[in-house]
Coordinates of C-alpha atoms in Angstrom, one line a residue:
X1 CA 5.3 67.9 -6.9
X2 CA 4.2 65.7 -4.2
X3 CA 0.7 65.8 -4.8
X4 CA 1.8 63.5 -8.3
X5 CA 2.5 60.9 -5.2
X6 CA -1.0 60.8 -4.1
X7 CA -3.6 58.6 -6.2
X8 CA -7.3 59.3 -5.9
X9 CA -7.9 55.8 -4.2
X10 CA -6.0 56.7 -1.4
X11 CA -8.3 60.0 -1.2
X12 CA -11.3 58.0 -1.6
X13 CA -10.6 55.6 1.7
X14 CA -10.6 58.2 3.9
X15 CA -14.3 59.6 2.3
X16 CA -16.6 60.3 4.8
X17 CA -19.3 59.3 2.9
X18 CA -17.2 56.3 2.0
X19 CA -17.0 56.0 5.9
X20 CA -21.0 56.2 6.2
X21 CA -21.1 53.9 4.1
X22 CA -18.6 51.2 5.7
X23 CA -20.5 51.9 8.8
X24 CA -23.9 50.6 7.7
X25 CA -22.6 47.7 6.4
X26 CA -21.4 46.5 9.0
X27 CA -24.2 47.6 11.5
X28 CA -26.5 45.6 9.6
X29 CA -24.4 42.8 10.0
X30 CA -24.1 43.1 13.4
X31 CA -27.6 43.7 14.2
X32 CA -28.4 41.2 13.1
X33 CA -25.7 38.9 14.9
X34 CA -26.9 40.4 18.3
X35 CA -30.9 39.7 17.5
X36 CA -30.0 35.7 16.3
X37 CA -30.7 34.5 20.1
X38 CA -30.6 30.8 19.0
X39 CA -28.5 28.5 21.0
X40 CA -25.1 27.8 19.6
X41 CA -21.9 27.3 20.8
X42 CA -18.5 27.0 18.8
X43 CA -17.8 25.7 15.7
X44 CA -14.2 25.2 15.3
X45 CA -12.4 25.5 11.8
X46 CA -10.1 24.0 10.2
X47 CA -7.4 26.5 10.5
X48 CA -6.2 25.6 6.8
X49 CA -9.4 25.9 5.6
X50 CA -9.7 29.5 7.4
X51 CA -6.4 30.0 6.1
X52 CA -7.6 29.7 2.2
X53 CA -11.1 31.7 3.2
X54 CA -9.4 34.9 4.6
X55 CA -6.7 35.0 2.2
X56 CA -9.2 34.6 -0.7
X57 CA -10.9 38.0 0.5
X58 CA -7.8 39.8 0.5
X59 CA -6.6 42.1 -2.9
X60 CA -4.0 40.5 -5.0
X61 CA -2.0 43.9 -6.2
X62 CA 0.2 44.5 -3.5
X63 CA 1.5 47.2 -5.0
X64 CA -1.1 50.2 -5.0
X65 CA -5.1 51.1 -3.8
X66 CA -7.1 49.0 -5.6
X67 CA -10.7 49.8 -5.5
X68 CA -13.4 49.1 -2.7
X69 CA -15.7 46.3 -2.7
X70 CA -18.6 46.7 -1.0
X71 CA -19.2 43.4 -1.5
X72 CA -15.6 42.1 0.3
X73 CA -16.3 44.0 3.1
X74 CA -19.1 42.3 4.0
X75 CA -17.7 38.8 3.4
X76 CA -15.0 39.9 5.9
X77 CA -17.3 41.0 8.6
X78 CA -19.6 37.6 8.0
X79 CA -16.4 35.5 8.2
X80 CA -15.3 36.8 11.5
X81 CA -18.8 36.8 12.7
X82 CA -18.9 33.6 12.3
X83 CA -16.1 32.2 13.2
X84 CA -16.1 33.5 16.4
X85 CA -17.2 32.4 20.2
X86 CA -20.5 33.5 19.9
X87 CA -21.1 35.2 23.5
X88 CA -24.1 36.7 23.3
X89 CA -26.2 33.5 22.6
X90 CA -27.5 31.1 25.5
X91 CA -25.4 28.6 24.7
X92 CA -22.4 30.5 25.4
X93 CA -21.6 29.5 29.0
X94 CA -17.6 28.8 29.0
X95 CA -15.3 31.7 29.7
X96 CA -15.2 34.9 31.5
X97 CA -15.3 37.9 28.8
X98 CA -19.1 38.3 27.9
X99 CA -21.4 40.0 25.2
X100 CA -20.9 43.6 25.8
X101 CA -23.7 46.1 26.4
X102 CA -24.2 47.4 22.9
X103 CA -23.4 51.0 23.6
X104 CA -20.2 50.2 25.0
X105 CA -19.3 49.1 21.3
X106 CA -20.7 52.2 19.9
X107 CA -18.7 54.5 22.5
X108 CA -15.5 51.9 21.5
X109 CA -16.2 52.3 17.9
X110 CA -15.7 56.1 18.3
X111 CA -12.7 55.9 20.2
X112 CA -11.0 53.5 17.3
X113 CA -11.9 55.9 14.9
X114 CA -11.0 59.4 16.3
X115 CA -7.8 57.7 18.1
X116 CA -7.0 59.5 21.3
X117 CA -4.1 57.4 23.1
X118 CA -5.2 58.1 27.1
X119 CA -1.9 57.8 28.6
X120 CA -1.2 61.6 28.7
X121 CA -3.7 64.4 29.0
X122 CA -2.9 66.3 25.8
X123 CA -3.5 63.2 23.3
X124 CA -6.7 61.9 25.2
X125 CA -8.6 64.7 27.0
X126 CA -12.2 63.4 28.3
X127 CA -10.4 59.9 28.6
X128 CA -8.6 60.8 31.3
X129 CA -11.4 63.0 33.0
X130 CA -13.4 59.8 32.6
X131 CA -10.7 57.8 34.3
X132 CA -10.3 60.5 37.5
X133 CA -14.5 60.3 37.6
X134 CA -14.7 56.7 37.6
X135 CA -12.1 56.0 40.0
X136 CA -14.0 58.4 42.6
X137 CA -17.2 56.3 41.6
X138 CA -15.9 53.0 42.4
X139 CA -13.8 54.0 45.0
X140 CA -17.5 54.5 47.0
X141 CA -17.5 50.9 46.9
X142 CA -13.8 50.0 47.8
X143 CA -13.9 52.9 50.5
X144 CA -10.2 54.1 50.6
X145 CA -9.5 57.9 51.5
X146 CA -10.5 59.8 48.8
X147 CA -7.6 62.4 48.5
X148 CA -5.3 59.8 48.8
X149 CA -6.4 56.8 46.3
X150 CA -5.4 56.5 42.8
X151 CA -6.7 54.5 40.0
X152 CA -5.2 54.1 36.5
X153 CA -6.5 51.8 33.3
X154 CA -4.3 49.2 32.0
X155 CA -4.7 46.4 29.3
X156 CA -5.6 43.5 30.9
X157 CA -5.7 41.6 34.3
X158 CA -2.5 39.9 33.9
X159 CA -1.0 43.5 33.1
X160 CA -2.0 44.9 36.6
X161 CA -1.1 42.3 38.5
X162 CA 2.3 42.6 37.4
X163 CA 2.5 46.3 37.5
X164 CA 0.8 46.1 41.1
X165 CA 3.5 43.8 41.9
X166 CA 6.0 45.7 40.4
X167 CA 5.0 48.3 43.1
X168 CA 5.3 45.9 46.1
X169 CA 9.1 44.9 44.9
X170 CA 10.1 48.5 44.6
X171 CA 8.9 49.5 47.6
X172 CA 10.2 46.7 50.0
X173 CA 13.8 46.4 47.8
X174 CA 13.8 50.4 46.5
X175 CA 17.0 49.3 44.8
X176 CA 15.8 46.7 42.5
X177 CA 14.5 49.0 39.9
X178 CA 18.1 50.5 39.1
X179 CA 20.7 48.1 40.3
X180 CA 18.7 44.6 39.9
X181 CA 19.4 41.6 42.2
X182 CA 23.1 43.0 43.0
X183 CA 20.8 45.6 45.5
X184 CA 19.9 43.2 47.4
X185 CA 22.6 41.0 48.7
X186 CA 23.2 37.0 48.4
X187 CA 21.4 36.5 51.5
X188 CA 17.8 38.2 50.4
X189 CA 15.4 36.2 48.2
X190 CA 12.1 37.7 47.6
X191 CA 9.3 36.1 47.0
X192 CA 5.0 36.3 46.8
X193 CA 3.0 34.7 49.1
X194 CA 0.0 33.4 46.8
X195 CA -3.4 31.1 47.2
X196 CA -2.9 27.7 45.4
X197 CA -5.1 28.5 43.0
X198 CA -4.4 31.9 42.1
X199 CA -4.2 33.0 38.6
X200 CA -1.7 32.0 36.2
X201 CA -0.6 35.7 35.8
X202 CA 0.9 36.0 39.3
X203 CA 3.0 33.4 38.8
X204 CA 4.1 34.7 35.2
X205 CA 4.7 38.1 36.9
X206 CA 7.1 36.3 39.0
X207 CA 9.3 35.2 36.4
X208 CA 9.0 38.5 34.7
X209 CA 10.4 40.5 37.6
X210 CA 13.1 38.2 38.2
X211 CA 11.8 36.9 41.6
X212 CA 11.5 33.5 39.7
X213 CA 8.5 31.3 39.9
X214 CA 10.1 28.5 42.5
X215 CA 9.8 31.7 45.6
X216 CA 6.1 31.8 44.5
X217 CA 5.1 30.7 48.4
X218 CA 1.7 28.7 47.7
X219 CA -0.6 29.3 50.7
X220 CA -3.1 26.6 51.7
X221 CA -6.8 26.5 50.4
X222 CA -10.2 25.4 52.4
X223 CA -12.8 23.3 51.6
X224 CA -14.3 26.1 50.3
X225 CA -11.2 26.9 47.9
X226 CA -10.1 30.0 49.3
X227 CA -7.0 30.5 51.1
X228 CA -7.2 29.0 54.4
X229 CA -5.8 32.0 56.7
X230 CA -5.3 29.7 59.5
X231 CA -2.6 27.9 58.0
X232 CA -1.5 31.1 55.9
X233 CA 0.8 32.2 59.1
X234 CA 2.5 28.6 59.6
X235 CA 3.1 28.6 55.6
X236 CA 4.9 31.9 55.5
X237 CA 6.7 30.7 59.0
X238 CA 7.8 27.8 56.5
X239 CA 9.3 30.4 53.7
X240 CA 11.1 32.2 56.2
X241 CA 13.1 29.3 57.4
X242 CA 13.7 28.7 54.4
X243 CA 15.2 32.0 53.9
X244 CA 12.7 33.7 51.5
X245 CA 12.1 37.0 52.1
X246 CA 8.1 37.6 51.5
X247 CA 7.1 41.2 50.4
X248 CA 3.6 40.8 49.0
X249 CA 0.7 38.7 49.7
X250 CA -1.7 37.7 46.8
X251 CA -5.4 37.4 47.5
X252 CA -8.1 36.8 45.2
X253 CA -12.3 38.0 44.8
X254 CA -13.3 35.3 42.3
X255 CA -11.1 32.7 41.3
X256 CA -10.7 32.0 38.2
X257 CA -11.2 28.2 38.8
X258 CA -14.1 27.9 41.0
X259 CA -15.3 31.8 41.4
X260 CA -14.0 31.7 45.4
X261 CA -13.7 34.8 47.6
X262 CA -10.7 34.6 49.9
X263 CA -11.5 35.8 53.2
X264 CA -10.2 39.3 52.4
X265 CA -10.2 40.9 56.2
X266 CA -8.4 38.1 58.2
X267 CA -5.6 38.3 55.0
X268 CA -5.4 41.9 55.8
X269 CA -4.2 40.9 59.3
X270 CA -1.6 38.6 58.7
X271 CA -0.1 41.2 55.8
X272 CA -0.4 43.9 58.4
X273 CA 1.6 42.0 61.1
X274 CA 4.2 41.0 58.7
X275 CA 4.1 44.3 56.8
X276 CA 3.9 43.1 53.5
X277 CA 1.8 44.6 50.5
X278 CA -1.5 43.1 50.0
X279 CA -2.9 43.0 47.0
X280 CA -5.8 41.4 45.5
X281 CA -6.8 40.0 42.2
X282 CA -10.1 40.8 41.6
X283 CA -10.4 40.8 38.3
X284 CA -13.4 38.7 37.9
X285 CA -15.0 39.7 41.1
X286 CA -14.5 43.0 42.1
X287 CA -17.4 44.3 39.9
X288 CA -19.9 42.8 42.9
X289 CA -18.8 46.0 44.9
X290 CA -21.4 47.8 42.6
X291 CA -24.3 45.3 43.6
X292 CA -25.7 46.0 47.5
X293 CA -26.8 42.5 47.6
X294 CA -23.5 41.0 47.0
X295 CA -20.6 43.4 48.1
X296 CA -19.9 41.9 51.2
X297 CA -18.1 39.1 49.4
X298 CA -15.1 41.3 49.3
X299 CA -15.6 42.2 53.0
X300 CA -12.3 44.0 53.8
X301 CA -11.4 44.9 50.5
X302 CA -10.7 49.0 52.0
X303 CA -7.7 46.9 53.8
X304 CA -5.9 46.2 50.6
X305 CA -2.7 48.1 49.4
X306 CA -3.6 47.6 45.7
X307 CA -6.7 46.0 43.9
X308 CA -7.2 44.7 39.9
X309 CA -10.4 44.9 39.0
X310 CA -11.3 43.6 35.4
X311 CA -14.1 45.5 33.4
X312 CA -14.3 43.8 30.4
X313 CA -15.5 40.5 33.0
X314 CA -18.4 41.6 34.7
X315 CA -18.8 45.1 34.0
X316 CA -19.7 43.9 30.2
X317 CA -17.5 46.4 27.6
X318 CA -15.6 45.7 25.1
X319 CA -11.8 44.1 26.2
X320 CA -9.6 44.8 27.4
X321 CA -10.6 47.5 30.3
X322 CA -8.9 47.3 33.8
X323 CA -9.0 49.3 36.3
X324 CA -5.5 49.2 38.4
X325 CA -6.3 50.6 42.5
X326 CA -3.9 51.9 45.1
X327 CA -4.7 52.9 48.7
X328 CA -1.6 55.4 48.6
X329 CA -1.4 57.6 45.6
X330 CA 2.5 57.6 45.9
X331 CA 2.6 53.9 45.8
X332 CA 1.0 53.9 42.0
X333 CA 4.2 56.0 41.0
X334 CA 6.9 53.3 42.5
X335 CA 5.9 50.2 39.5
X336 CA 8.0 52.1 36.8
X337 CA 10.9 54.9 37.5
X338 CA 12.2 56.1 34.6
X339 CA 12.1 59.7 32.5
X340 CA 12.1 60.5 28.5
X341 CA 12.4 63.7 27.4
X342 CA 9.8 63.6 24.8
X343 CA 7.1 62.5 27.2
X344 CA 7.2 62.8 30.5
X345 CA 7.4 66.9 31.4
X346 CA 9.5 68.3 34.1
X347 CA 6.7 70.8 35.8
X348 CA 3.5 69.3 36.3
X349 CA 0.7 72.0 35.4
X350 CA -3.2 71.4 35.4
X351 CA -2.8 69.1 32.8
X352 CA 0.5 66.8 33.0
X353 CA -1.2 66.1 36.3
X354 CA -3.6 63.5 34.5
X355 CA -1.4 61.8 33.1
X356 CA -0.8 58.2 33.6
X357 CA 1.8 57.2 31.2
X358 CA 4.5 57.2 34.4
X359 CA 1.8 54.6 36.4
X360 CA 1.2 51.8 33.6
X361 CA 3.5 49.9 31.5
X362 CA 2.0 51.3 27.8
X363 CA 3.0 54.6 26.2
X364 CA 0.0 54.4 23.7
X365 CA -2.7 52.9 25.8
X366 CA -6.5 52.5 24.2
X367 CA -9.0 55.3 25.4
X368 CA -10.5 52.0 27.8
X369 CA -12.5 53.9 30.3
X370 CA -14.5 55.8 27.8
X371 CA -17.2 52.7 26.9
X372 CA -17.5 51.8 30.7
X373 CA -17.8 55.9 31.6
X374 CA -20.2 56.6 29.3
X375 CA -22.6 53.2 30.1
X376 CA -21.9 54.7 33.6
X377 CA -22.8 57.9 32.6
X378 CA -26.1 57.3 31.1
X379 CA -27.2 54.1 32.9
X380 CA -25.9 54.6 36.5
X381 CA -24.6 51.6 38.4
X382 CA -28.4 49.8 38.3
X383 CA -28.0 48.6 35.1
X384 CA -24.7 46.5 36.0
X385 CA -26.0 45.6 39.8
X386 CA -29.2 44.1 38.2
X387 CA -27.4 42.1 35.7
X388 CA -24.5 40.6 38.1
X389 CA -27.3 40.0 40.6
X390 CA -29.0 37.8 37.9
X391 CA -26.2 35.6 37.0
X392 CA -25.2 34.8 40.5
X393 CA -28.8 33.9 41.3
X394 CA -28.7 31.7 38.3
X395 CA -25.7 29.9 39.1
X396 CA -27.0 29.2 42.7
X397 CA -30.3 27.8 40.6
X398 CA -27.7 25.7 38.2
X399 CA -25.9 24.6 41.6
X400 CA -29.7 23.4 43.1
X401 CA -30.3 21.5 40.1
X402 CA -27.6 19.4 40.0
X403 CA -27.9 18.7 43.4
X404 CA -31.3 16.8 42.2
X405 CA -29.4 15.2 39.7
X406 CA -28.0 11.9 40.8
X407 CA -25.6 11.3 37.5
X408 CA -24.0 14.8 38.4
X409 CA -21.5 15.6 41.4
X410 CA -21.6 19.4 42.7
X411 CA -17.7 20.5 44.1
X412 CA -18.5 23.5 45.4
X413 CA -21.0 25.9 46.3
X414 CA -21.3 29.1 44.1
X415 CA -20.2 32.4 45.6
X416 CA -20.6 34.0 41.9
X417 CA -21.5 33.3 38.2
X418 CA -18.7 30.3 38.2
X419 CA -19.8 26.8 39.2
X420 CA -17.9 23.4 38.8
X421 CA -19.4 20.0 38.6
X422 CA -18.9 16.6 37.0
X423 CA -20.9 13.9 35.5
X424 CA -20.4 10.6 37.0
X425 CA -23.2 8.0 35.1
X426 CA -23.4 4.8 36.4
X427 CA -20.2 2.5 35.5
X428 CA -17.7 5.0 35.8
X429 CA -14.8 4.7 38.4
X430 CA -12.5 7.1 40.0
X431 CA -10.1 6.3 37.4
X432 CA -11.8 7.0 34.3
X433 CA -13.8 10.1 35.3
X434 CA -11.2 12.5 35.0
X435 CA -10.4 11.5 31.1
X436 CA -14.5 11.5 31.2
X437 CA -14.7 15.2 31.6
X438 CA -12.2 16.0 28.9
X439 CA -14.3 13.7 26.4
X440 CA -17.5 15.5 27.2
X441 CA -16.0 18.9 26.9
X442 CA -14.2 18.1 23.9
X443 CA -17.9 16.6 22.7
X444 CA -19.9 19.3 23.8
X445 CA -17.4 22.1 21.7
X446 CA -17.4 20.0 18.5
X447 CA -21.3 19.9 18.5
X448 CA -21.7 23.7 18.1
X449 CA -24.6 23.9 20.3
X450 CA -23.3 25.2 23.6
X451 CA -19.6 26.4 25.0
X452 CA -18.4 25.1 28.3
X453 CA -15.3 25.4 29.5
X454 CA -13.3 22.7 32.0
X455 CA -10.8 22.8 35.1
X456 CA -8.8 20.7 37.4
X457 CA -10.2 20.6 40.9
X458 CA -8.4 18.4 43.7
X459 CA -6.9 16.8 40.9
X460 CA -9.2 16.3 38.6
X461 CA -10.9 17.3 35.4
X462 CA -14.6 18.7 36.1
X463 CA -17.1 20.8 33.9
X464 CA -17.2 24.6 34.2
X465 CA -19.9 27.0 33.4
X466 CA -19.4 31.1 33.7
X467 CA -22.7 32.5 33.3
X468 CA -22.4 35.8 31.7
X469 CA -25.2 36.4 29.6
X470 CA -28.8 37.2 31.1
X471 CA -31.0 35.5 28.0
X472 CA -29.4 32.4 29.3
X473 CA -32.3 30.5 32.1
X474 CA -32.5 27.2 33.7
X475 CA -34.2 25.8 30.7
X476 CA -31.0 26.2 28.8
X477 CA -29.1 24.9 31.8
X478 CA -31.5 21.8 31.8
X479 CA -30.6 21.3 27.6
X480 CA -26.9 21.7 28.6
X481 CA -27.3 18.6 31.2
X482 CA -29.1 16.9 28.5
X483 CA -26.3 17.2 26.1
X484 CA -23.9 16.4 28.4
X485 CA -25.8 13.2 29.3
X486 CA -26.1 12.4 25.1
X487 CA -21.6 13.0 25.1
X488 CA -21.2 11.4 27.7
X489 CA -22.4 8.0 26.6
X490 CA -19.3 5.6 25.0
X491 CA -18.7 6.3 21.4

């Protein structure tokens, strides 16, 4: 009787060689997109006029199968080729996600299409093996005690810093979790000691948890950009008379402004003499630990009590993929204290001891770890050292240039891929250089030819290039000062 429900299109789009089929389609079409090495940037559209494009490829009957179209697929796949930031050209120098290393999209097509949710053993086997391997390989780098670390994956920077937070407020207020701000009395009021430019996220993860964003304690920055830890202990002398009660200390390896490294150690000390948690936002920087030249940027990272580290940055697979550290093993189970029946078991076995679904905030959580384990696997950690080691040398060529350049103003020196500047031609004052750097930006985005991205620094607007891909070279940096030259003259 049932089978009378089933029609033989609904059969047919689960064909395999309907399936082969699909697949070279689009792998032509994306072979292609990754050979086009021209320079191009961004070309925005009309979201109306996107609007009418994409709903012109979709079926009318909305009320059974209709038939594949070879044909529509592709228009769909060209559409949202093109339409998108295209990151694997030269001209592409504006945000932090990058081209991925082909494979890694092969390995992440295969997880999309035999779907194995990792966050318990039984639904996502070799996921979580790859997880347990590749936190023993990266924790070589960090150098914590290696029967008592723990790793797990999680979507997204913004998503481990809050669950690493999350950690920190249950382990100074163990209450909090159950009973809320009544478990802590009128007279306690946490808050997060943080860098003045730390990310966004922190400061979202504060509002999130209830701490509220006005006790995010803002800690001085150098001339450098990195917290000042001089003036760190004065500043969190400061909350305390005030009466906040700080229980976690943010750091960060690679800004997300400027690409600065907070002295990591010397943060360690003042955390440790005021015994609060010290974490570190490493999402874009971390991934230098792999390269010999360059690990000694995090210098004192093994003195952290938790650590995000962003893959999907500068480890180059497909996003989101983070990897979420924690010196103590017991602290990764104190973000989240709850239990459910149906999936959380009440004897841990050989299996249920894999599984992370009690250490990160999603129950169905992408297979993550299996594009960056298997480039890992096959490629060793030389393939990403070499690349990383290329883009900071580039920038630190970008940053020379400009020096020579006496229309262009450097801010900062380069301790990564990230480098700020501004372009200050002749006639320009103080006042108008700011709205200068928006125009330009603004400019350089409409004519399609390269992506740039911009940032306040002391104040004001400057121009900000991420170098991420390694076709890009100074030549292309050289055209990018020359278009910047061309928008920057009055329209």
């Amino acid at each position: 009787m049932t089978e009378s429900l089933q029609s033989d299109l609904l059969f047919e789009a689960f064909e395999t060689q309907r399936f082969r089929n699909n697949a070279e389609t689009v792998l032509s079409r994306l072979e292609k997109h990754l050979a086009d090495l021209s320079i191009r940037g961004l070309e925005l559209t009309d979201p109306a006029v996107l609007t009418e494009a994409a709903r012109s490829l979709m079926t009318s009957d909305r009320d059974r199968p209709t038939a594949f179209d070879e044909e529509q697929l592709a228009a769909i796949v060209d559409l949202y080729i093109r339409t998108g930031i295209q990151v694997h050209s030269p001209g592409y120098m504006g945000r932090q996600f990058s081209g991925v290393v082909p494979l890694s999209g092969v390995i992440d097509f295969v997880s999309s299409v035999v779907n194995q949710p990792s966050s318990f053993y039984e639904a996502g086997q070799l996921p979580n093996v790859a997880e347990r391997i590749m936190a023993d390989e990266f924790n070589r780098f960090i150098g914590w005690d290696p029967e008592r670390f723990a790793m797990v994956t999680t979507s997204g920077g913004s998503l481990a810093n809050l669950t690493a937070l999350l950690a920190a407020r249950n382990r100074a207020f163990p209450g909090f979790w159950a009973r809320g701000n009544s478990a802590l009395g009128e007279q306690v009021r946490p808050a997060i000691a943080v860098g003045a430019d730390v990310h966004y996220s922190v400061a979202r993860a504060a509002g999130v948890m209830g701490v509220g964003e006005d006790r995010i304690v803002r800690l001085p920055l150098d001339d450098r950009q990195r917290i000042d830890a001089a003036l760190a202990r004065p500043a969190l002398d400061a909350a305390e008379e005030q009466g906040l009660t700080v229980f976690c200390l943010v750091a960060s390896a690679g800004t997300t402004a400027v690409g600065a490294f907070d002295p990591l150690d010397r943060l360690a000390d003042v955390a440790r003499e005021r015994g609060l948690w010290f974490h570190v936002d490493g999402a874009h920087g971390a991934s230098l630990l792999v390269s010999d030249k360059l690990r000694h940027k995090l210098s004192g990272i093994e003195r952290a009590d938790s650590l995000t580290w962003d893959a999907h940055k500068m480890m180059f697979v497909p996003a989101p993929c983070t990897l979420l550290f924690y010196r103590n093993r017991e602290d990764s189970r104190g973000a989240f204290r709850q239990t459910a029946s149906y999936v959380f078991d009440e004897r841990q076995d050989i299996y249920t001891a894999f599984d992370s679904g009690d250490k990160n905030f999603e129950c169905t959580k992408r297979p993550m770890i299996m594009p960056l384990w298997a480039l890992w696997a096959i490629y060793g950690k030389g393939l990403f050292a070499e690349k990383i080691e290329y883009l900071c040398a580039l920038t630190q060529e970008a940053h020379a240039i400009l020096e020579k350049e006496n229309d262009f103003e450097t801010l900062h020196h380069p301790e990564a891929n990230i480098l700020c500047f501004r372009y200050r031609p002749e006639g320009f004052g103080d006042a108008d250089i700011h709205q200068l750097q928006l125009d330009i930006r603004n400019r350089i985005k409409s004519q399609g030819n390269f992506f740039i991205s911009k940032v306040d620094v002391d104040g004001s607007a400057a121009l900000r290039v991420v170098m991420m891909n390694h076709h890009i070279n100074a030549g292309h940096f050289q055209m990018l000062l020359d278009e910047i030259r061309k928008a920057g003259q009055p329209q």
